[in-house]
PDB file of C-alpha atoms in Angstrom:
ATOM      1  CA  UNK A  18       3.059   2.972 -22.339  1.00 96.00           C
ATOM      2  CA  UNK A  19       1.560   0.040 -20.576  1.00 98.00           C
ATOM      3  CA  UNK A  20       3.395  -2.546 -18.418  1.00 98.00           C
ATOM      4  CA  UNK A  21       1.911  -6.158 -17.652  1.00 98.00           C
ATOM      5  CA  UNK A  22       3.897  -8.213 -15.685  1.00 98.00           C
ATOM      6  CA  UNK A  23       3.255 -12.608 -15.232  1.00 98.00           C
ATOM      7  CA  UNK A  24       5.149 -13.384 -11.555  1.00 98.00           C
ATOM      8  CA  UNK A  25       5.940 -16.443 -12.005  1.00 98.00           C
ATOM      9  CA  UNK A  26       9.225 -18.973 -11.113  1.00 98.00           C
ATOM     10  CA  UNK A  27      11.921 -19.129 -14.545  1.00 98.00           C
ATOM     11  CA  UNK A  28      13.019 -23.082 -15.670  1.00 96.00           C
ATOM     12  CA  UNK A  29      11.135 -25.863 -16.923  1.00 96.00           C
ATOM     13  CA  UNK A  30      10.699 -27.907 -13.551  1.00 96.00           C
ATOM     14  CA  UNK A  31       8.269 -24.996 -12.870  1.00 97.00           C
ATOM     15  CA  UNK A  32       6.110 -24.070 -15.794  1.00 96.00           C
ATOM     16  CA  UNK A  33       2.839 -26.096 -15.251  1.00 96.00           C
ATOM     17  CA  UNK A  34       2.978 -25.183 -11.282  1.00 98.00           C
ATOM     18  CA  UNK A  35       0.131 -23.330  -9.688  1.00 98.00           C
ATOM     19  CA  UNK A  36       2.700 -20.461  -8.808  1.00 97.00           C
ATOM     20  CA  UNK A  37       3.106 -19.819 -12.182  1.00 98.00           C
ATOM     21  CA  UNK A  38      -0.318 -19.211 -12.957  1.00 98.00           C
ATOM     22  CA  UNK A  39       0.755 -15.092 -14.050  1.00 98.00           C
ATOM     23  CA  UNK A  40       3.285 -16.997 -16.658  1.00 98.00           C
ATOM     24  CA  UNK A  41       0.591 -18.691 -17.997  1.00 98.00           C
ATOM     25  CA  UNK A  42      -1.196 -15.078 -18.545  1.00 98.00           C
ATOM     26  CA  UNK A  43       1.578 -13.279 -19.483  1.00 98.00           C
ATOM     27  CA  UNK A  44       2.197 -16.185 -22.759  1.00 98.00           C
ATOM     28  CA  UNK A  45      -1.892 -15.393 -23.755  1.00 98.00           C
ATOM     29  CA  UNK A  46      -1.205 -11.282 -23.194  1.00 98.00           C
ATOM     30  CA  UNK A  47       1.454 -11.698 -25.634  1.00 98.00           C
ATOM     31  CA  UNK A  48       0.252 -13.607 -28.063  1.00 97.00           C
ATOM     32  CA  UNK A  49      -2.621 -11.377 -27.767  1.00 97.00           C
ATOM     33  CA  UNK A  50      -1.433  -8.230 -28.538  1.00 97.00           C
ATOM     34  CA  UNK A  51       1.248  -9.702 -31.370  1.00 96.00           C
ATOM     35  CA  UNK A  52       4.292  -9.586 -28.690  1.00 95.00           C
ATOM     36  CA  UNK A  53       6.237 -12.823 -29.920  1.00 86.00           C
ATOM     37  CA  UNK A  54       9.603 -11.866 -29.751  1.00 94.00           C
ATOM     38  CA  UNK A  55      10.954 -12.413 -26.373  1.00 97.00           C
ATOM     39  CA  UNK A  56      13.996 -10.967 -25.339  1.00 97.00           C
ATOM     40  CA  UNK A  57      16.204 -10.668 -22.268  1.00 98.00           C
ATOM     41  CA  UNK A  58      16.545  -8.169 -20.387  1.00 96.00           C
ATOM     42  CA  UNK A  59      15.825  -6.179 -17.078  1.00 96.00           C
ATOM     43  CA  UNK A  60      16.439  -9.440 -15.745  1.00 97.00           C
ATOM     44  CA  UNK A  61      13.653 -10.720 -17.603  1.00 98.00           C
ATOM     45  CA  UNK A  62      12.142 -11.920 -20.360  1.00 98.00           C
ATOM     46  CA  UNK A  63      10.256  -9.165 -22.532  1.00 98.00           C
ATOM     47  CA  UNK A  64       8.278  -9.139 -25.142  1.00 98.00           C
ATOM     48  CA  UNK A  65       6.439  -5.340 -26.621  1.00 97.00           C
ATOM     49  CA  UNK A  66       3.190  -5.380 -28.695  1.00 97.00           C
ATOM     50  CA  UNK A  67       0.738  -2.901 -28.829  1.00 97.00           C
ATOM     51  CA  UNK A  68      -3.182  -2.460 -27.884  1.00 97.00           C
ATOM     52  CA  UNK A  69      -5.134   0.418 -29.646  1.00 96.00           C
ATOM     53  CA  UNK A  70      -1.693   1.948 -30.463  1.00 96.00           C
ATOM     54  CA  UNK A  71      -0.153   2.195 -27.195  1.00 97.00           C
ATOM     55  CA  UNK A  72       2.328   0.370 -26.095  1.00 97.00           C
ATOM     56  CA  UNK A  73       2.720  -2.496 -24.115  1.00 98.00           C
ATOM     57  CA  UNK A  74       5.544  -4.461 -22.340  1.00 98.00           C
ATOM     58  CA  UNK A  75       5.163  -7.836 -21.148  1.00 98.00           C
ATOM     59  CA  UNK A  76       7.306  -9.014 -18.693  1.00 98.00           C
ATOM     60  CA  UNK A  77       8.096 -12.321 -17.331  1.00 98.00           C
ATOM     61  CA  UNK A  78      11.207 -12.056 -14.323  1.00 98.00           C
ATOM     62  CA  UNK A  79      13.513 -14.383 -14.491  1.00 98.00           C
ATOM     63  CA  UNK A  80      14.649 -14.025 -10.549  1.00 97.00           C
ATOM     64  CA  UNK A  81      11.878 -16.305  -9.685  1.00 96.00           C
ATOM     65  CA  UNK A  82       8.872 -15.584  -7.184  1.00 98.00           C
ATOM     66  CA  UNK A  83      10.294 -14.196  -4.137  1.00 97.00           C
ATOM     67  CA  UNK A  84      12.762 -11.329  -5.491  1.00 98.00           C
ATOM     68  CA  UNK A  85       9.853 -10.604  -8.710  1.00 98.00           C
ATOM     69  CA  UNK A  86      10.822  -6.793  -7.346  1.00 98.00           C
ATOM     70  CA  UNK A  87      14.244  -6.545  -8.990  1.00 98.00           C
ATOM     71  CA  UNK A  88      12.940  -7.087 -12.326  1.00 98.00           C
ATOM     72  CA  UNK A  89       9.633  -5.418 -11.805  1.00 98.00           C
ATOM     73  CA  UNK A  90      11.782  -2.921 -10.546  1.00 97.00           C
ATOM     74  CA  UNK A  91      14.362  -2.082 -12.881  1.00 98.00           C
ATOM     75  CA  UNK A  92      12.206  -1.700 -16.641  1.00 97.00           C
ATOM     76  CA  UNK A  93       9.676   0.494 -14.311  1.00 96.00           C
ATOM     77  CA  UNK A  94      12.397   3.063 -13.319  1.00 96.00           C
ATOM     78  CA  UNK A  95      14.136   1.995 -16.935  1.00 97.00           C
ATOM     79  CA  UNK A  96      10.978   3.732 -18.604  1.00 95.00           C
ATOM     80  CA  UNK A  97      10.360   6.226 -16.109  1.00 95.00           C
ATOM     81  CA  UNK A  98       6.463   4.543 -15.652  1.00 95.00           C
ATOM     82  CA  UNK A  99       4.087   5.819 -13.467  1.00 95.00           C
ATOM     83  CA  UNK A 100       3.034   3.574 -11.116  1.00 96.00           C
ATOM     84  CA  UNK A 101      -1.185   2.703 -12.776  1.00 93.00           C
ATOM     85  CA  UNK A 102       0.312   1.817 -16.000  1.00 95.00           C
ATOM     86  CA  UNK A 103       1.992  -1.686 -14.130  1.00 98.00           C
ATOM     87  CA  UNK A 104      -0.545  -4.508 -14.062  1.00 98.00           C
ATOM     88  CA  UNK A 105       0.783  -7.332 -11.819  1.00 98.00           C
ATOM     89  CA  UNK A 106      -0.960 -10.660 -12.265  1.00 98.00           C
ATOM     90  CA  UNK A 107      -0.140 -13.535  -9.590  1.00 98.00           C
ATOM     91  CA  UNK A 108      -0.990 -16.414  -8.161  1.00 98.00           C
ATOM     92  CA  UNK A 109      -3.602 -16.566  -4.792  1.00 97.00           C
ATOM     93  CA  UNK A 110      -4.151 -18.931  -2.109  1.00 96.00           C
ATOM     94  CA  UNK A 111      -6.942 -17.379  -0.694  1.00 95.00           C
ATOM     95  CA  UNK A 112      -9.254 -17.864  -3.713  1.00 97.00           C
ATOM     96  CA  UNK A 113     -10.443 -21.267  -4.741  1.00 97.00           C
ATOM     97  CA  UNK A 114      -8.866 -22.708  -8.437  1.00 98.00           C
ATOM     98  CA  UNK A 115      -9.866 -20.618 -11.366  1.00 97.00           C
ATOM     99  CA  UNK A 116     -11.445 -17.377  -9.488  1.00 97.00           C
ATOM    100  CA  UNK A 117     -10.490 -14.284 -10.045  1.00 97.00           C
ATOM    101  CA  UNK A 118      -9.855 -10.710  -9.384  1.00 97.00           C
ATOM    102  CA  UNK A 119      -8.887  -7.941  -9.939  1.00 98.00           C
ATOM    103  CA  UNK A 120      -8.060  -4.788  -7.897  1.00 97.00           C
ATOM    104  CA  UNK A 121      -6.533  -1.053  -7.856  1.00 97.00           C
ATOM    105  CA  UNK A 122      -4.329  -1.113  -5.501  1.00 96.00           C
ATOM    106  CA  UNK A 123      -3.187  -2.551  -2.142  1.00 94.00           C
ATOM    107  CA  UNK A 124      -0.413  -3.937   0.201  1.00 95.00           C
ATOM    108  CA  UNK A 125       1.583  -7.556  -0.769  1.00 93.00           C
ATOM    109  CA  UNK A 126      -1.085  -9.326   1.224  1.00 91.00           C
ATOM    110  CA  UNK A 127       1.612 -12.293   2.442  1.00 93.00           C
ATOM    111  CA  UNK A 128       2.495 -12.472  -0.965  1.00 96.00           C
ATOM    112  CA  UNK A 129       6.403 -12.550  -2.049  1.00 97.00           C
ATOM    113  CA  UNK A 130       6.858 -11.304  -5.259  1.00 97.00           C
ATOM    114  CA  UNK A 131       3.879  -8.523  -4.972  1.00 98.00           C
ATOM    115  CA  UNK A 132       5.994  -7.945  -1.474  1.00 98.00           C
ATOM    116  CA  UNK A 133       9.173  -7.819  -3.207  1.00 98.00           C
ATOM    117  CA  UNK A 134       7.685  -5.477  -6.519  1.00 98.00           C
ATOM    118  CA  UNK A 135       6.247  -3.023  -3.623  1.00 98.00           C
ATOM    119  CA  UNK A 136       9.907  -2.808  -1.638  1.00 97.00           C
ATOM    120  CA  UNK A 137      11.414  -1.657  -5.171  1.00 97.00           C
ATOM    121  CA  UNK A 138       8.581   0.680  -6.026  1.00 97.00           C
ATOM    122  CA  UNK A 139       9.888   2.167  -2.738  1.00 96.00           C
ATOM    123  CA  UNK A 140       6.400   1.054  -0.836  1.00 97.00           C
ATOM    124  CA  UNK A 141       4.234   2.446  -3.626  1.00 97.00           C
ATOM    125  CA  UNK A 142       0.462   0.134  -3.878  1.00 97.00           C
ATOM    126  CA  UNK A 143      -1.256   1.913  -6.311  1.00 96.00           C
ATOM    127  CA  UNK A 144      -0.923  -0.543  -9.386  1.00 97.00           C
ATOM    128  CA  UNK A 145      -3.412  -2.681 -10.270  1.00 97.00           C
ATOM    129  CA  UNK A 146      -3.436  -7.062  -9.672  1.00 97.00           C
ATOM    130  CA  UNK A 147      -5.274  -9.632 -10.756  1.00 98.00           C
ATOM    131  CA  UNK A 148      -4.966 -12.233  -8.747  1.00 98.00           C
ATOM    132  CA  UNK A 149      -6.081 -16.039  -9.608  1.00 98.00           C
ATOM    133  CA  UNK A 150      -6.933 -18.532  -8.051  1.00 98.00           C
ATOM    134  CA  UNK A 151      -5.006 -21.750  -6.627  1.00 98.00           C
ATOM    135  CA  UNK A 152      -6.851 -22.842  -3.939  1.00 97.00           C
ATOM    136  CA  UNK A 153      -5.387 -23.490  -0.074  1.00 93.00           C
ATOM    137  CA  UNK A 154      -3.514 -26.544   0.261  1.00 92.00           C
ATOM    138  CA  UNK A 155      -4.926 -29.286   2.394  1.00 87.00           C
ATOM    139  CA  UNK A 156      -3.927 -29.949   5.958  1.00 84.00           C
ATOM    140  CA  UNK A 157      -1.004 -32.068   5.304  1.00 87.00           C
ATOM    141  CA  UNK A 158       0.711 -30.545   2.246  1.00 90.00           C
ATOM    142  CA  UNK A 159       2.985 -26.965   2.904  1.00 94.00           C
ATOM    143  CA  UNK A 160       2.044 -23.969   1.079  1.00 94.00           C
ATOM    144  CA  UNK A 161       5.845 -24.318  -0.533  1.00 94.00           C
ATOM    145  CA  UNK A 162       4.845 -27.365  -2.023  1.00 95.00           C
ATOM    146  CA  UNK A 163       1.176 -26.465  -2.954  1.00 97.00           C
ATOM    147  CA  UNK A 164       2.352 -23.328  -4.869  1.00 97.00           C
ATOM    148  CA  UNK A 165       4.928 -25.410  -6.360  1.00 97.00           C
ATOM    149  CA  UNK A 166       2.900 -28.348  -7.566  1.00 97.00           C
ATOM    150  CA  UNK A 167       1.042 -28.671 -10.853  1.00 97.00           C
ATOM    151  CA  UNK A 168      -3.519 -28.650 -11.233  1.00 97.00           C
ATOM    152  CA  UNK A 169      -4.948 -32.265 -11.391  1.00 96.00           C
ATOM    153  CA  UNK A 170      -7.643 -32.310 -14.774  1.00 97.00           C
ATOM    154  CA  UNK A 171     -10.177 -30.945 -12.967  1.00 97.00           C
ATOM    155  CA  UNK A 172      -7.973 -27.416 -11.684  1.00 98.00           C
ATOM    156  CA  UNK A 173      -6.060 -27.297 -15.064  1.00 98.00           C
ATOM    157  CA  UNK A 174      -9.651 -27.274 -17.038  1.00 98.00           C
ATOM    158  CA  UNK A 175     -10.841 -24.274 -14.765  1.00 98.00           C
ATOM    159  CA  UNK A 176      -7.269 -22.230 -14.883  1.00 98.00           C
ATOM    160  CA  UNK A 177      -7.874 -22.767 -18.783  1.00 98.00           C
ATOM    161  CA  UNK A 178     -10.966 -20.969 -18.706  1.00 98.00           C
ATOM    162  CA  UNK A 179     -10.104 -18.539 -16.078  1.00 98.00           C
ATOM    163  CA  UNK A 180      -7.089 -17.364 -18.279  1.00 98.00           C
ATOM    164  CA  UNK A 181      -9.440 -17.239 -20.961  1.00 97.00           C
ATOM    165  CA  UNK A 182     -11.787 -14.503 -19.588  1.00 97.00           C
ATOM    166  CA  UNK A 183      -8.658 -12.704 -18.052  1.00 98.00           C
ATOM    167  CA  UNK A 184      -7.375 -12.071 -21.838  1.00 98.00           C
ATOM    168  CA  UNK A 185      -9.979  -9.337 -22.558  1.00 98.00           C
ATOM    169  CA  UNK A 186      -9.988  -8.246 -19.051  1.00 98.00           C
ATOM    170  CA  UNK A 187      -6.083  -7.413 -18.912  1.00 98.00           C
ATOM    171  CA  UNK A 188      -6.923  -5.392 -22.507  1.00 98.00           C
ATOM    172  CA  UNK A 189      -9.940  -4.161 -20.530  1.00 98.00           C
ATOM    173  CA  UNK A 190      -7.486  -2.605 -18.257  1.00 98.00           C
ATOM    174  CA  UNK A 191      -4.624  -1.459 -20.788  1.00 98.00           C
ATOM    175  CA  UNK A 192      -7.470   0.250 -22.771  1.00 97.00           C
ATOM    176  CA  UNK A 193     -10.985   1.645 -20.255  1.00 96.00           C
ATOM    177  CA  UNK A 194      -8.777   1.391 -16.780  1.00 97.00           C
ATOM    178  CA  UNK A 195      -9.308  -1.155 -13.310  1.00 97.00           C
ATOM    179  CA  UNK A 196     -12.440  -0.012 -12.279  1.00 96.00           C
ATOM    180  CA  UNK A 197     -13.992  -0.683 -15.880  1.00 96.00           C
ATOM    181  CA  UNK A 198     -12.785  -4.393 -15.677  1.00 97.00           C
ATOM    182  CA  UNK A 199     -13.322  -5.056 -12.713  1.00 97.00           C
ATOM    183  CA  UNK A 200     -17.490  -4.178 -13.038  1.00 96.00           C
ATOM    184  CA  UNK A 201     -16.929  -6.304 -16.349  1.00 96.00           C
ATOM    185  CA  UNK A 202     -15.019  -9.454 -14.901  1.00 97.00           C
ATOM    186  CA  UNK A 203     -15.230  -9.949 -11.192  1.00 96.00           C
ATOM    187  CA  UNK A 204     -17.118 -12.353  -9.728  1.00 90.00           C
ATOM    188  CA  UNK A 205     -19.931 -11.224  -7.732  1.00 77.00           C
ATOM    189  CA  UNK A 206     -19.152 -12.368  -4.802  1.00 58.00           C
ATOM    190  CA  UNK A 207     -15.434 -13.908  -3.438  1.00 47.00           C
ATOM    191  CA  UNK A 208     -15.769 -15.930  -0.654  1.00 50.00           C
ATOM    192  CA  UNK A 209     -12.232 -16.336   0.484  1.00 52.00           C
ATOM    193  CA  UNK A 210     -11.302 -20.384   1.336  1.00 50.00           C
ATOM    194  CA  UNK A 211     -10.472 -20.998   5.588  1.00 54.00           C
ATOM    195  CA  UNK A 212      -7.008 -21.660   6.068  1.00 51.00           C
ATOM    196  CA  UNK A 213      -6.895 -25.509   7.005  1.00 50.00           C
ATOM    197  CA  UNK A 214      -6.763 -25.839  10.932  1.00 48.00           C
ATOM    198  CA  UNK A 215      -2.477 -27.057  10.129  1.00 44.00           C
ATOM    199  CA  UNK A 216      -1.782 -23.744   8.993  1.00 42.00           C
ATOM    200  CA  UNK A 217      -3.796 -21.369  11.641  1.00 37.00           C
TER     201      UNK A 217
END
């Protein structure tokens, strides 16, 4: 069994915003494994499918980003999953728009949704992450307005390409493990974007 959680905010007004790239990937992964029947439970939308004979739960929390752990922790505890069987996809301001990065574990790194999940897992951090770059805000834009803004057309193309790459990368995690997926799909170099002076 695997639990794939794509993070985002519920509601049509947020559907195309930067903060919702995790939801976007969840939709594509669900479609790929034939999990089209979304049901509301555990304070989330959950679709169930199979990949190579293994049960996959695709989860989109309905708690809003900062409380993602309430939904993810509930389904995790109900099915008594192992922490290594949870995969979390989320936006990352420290990566350029469209850049992807797979990680086997780590801290929340300042991402409130991931921090919420760690909290509700009792501090466990050993779950794989799929980080999707959304870029840093410009000097005159707040972090909140940045993550809740849509992509411009050029950025949207980069995100679309990233998601197309991340579908097979996610399936690779399901079937072959995170280390194998990292070797196949991580870019050779991922440079962090320096924060603008206003944010320092």
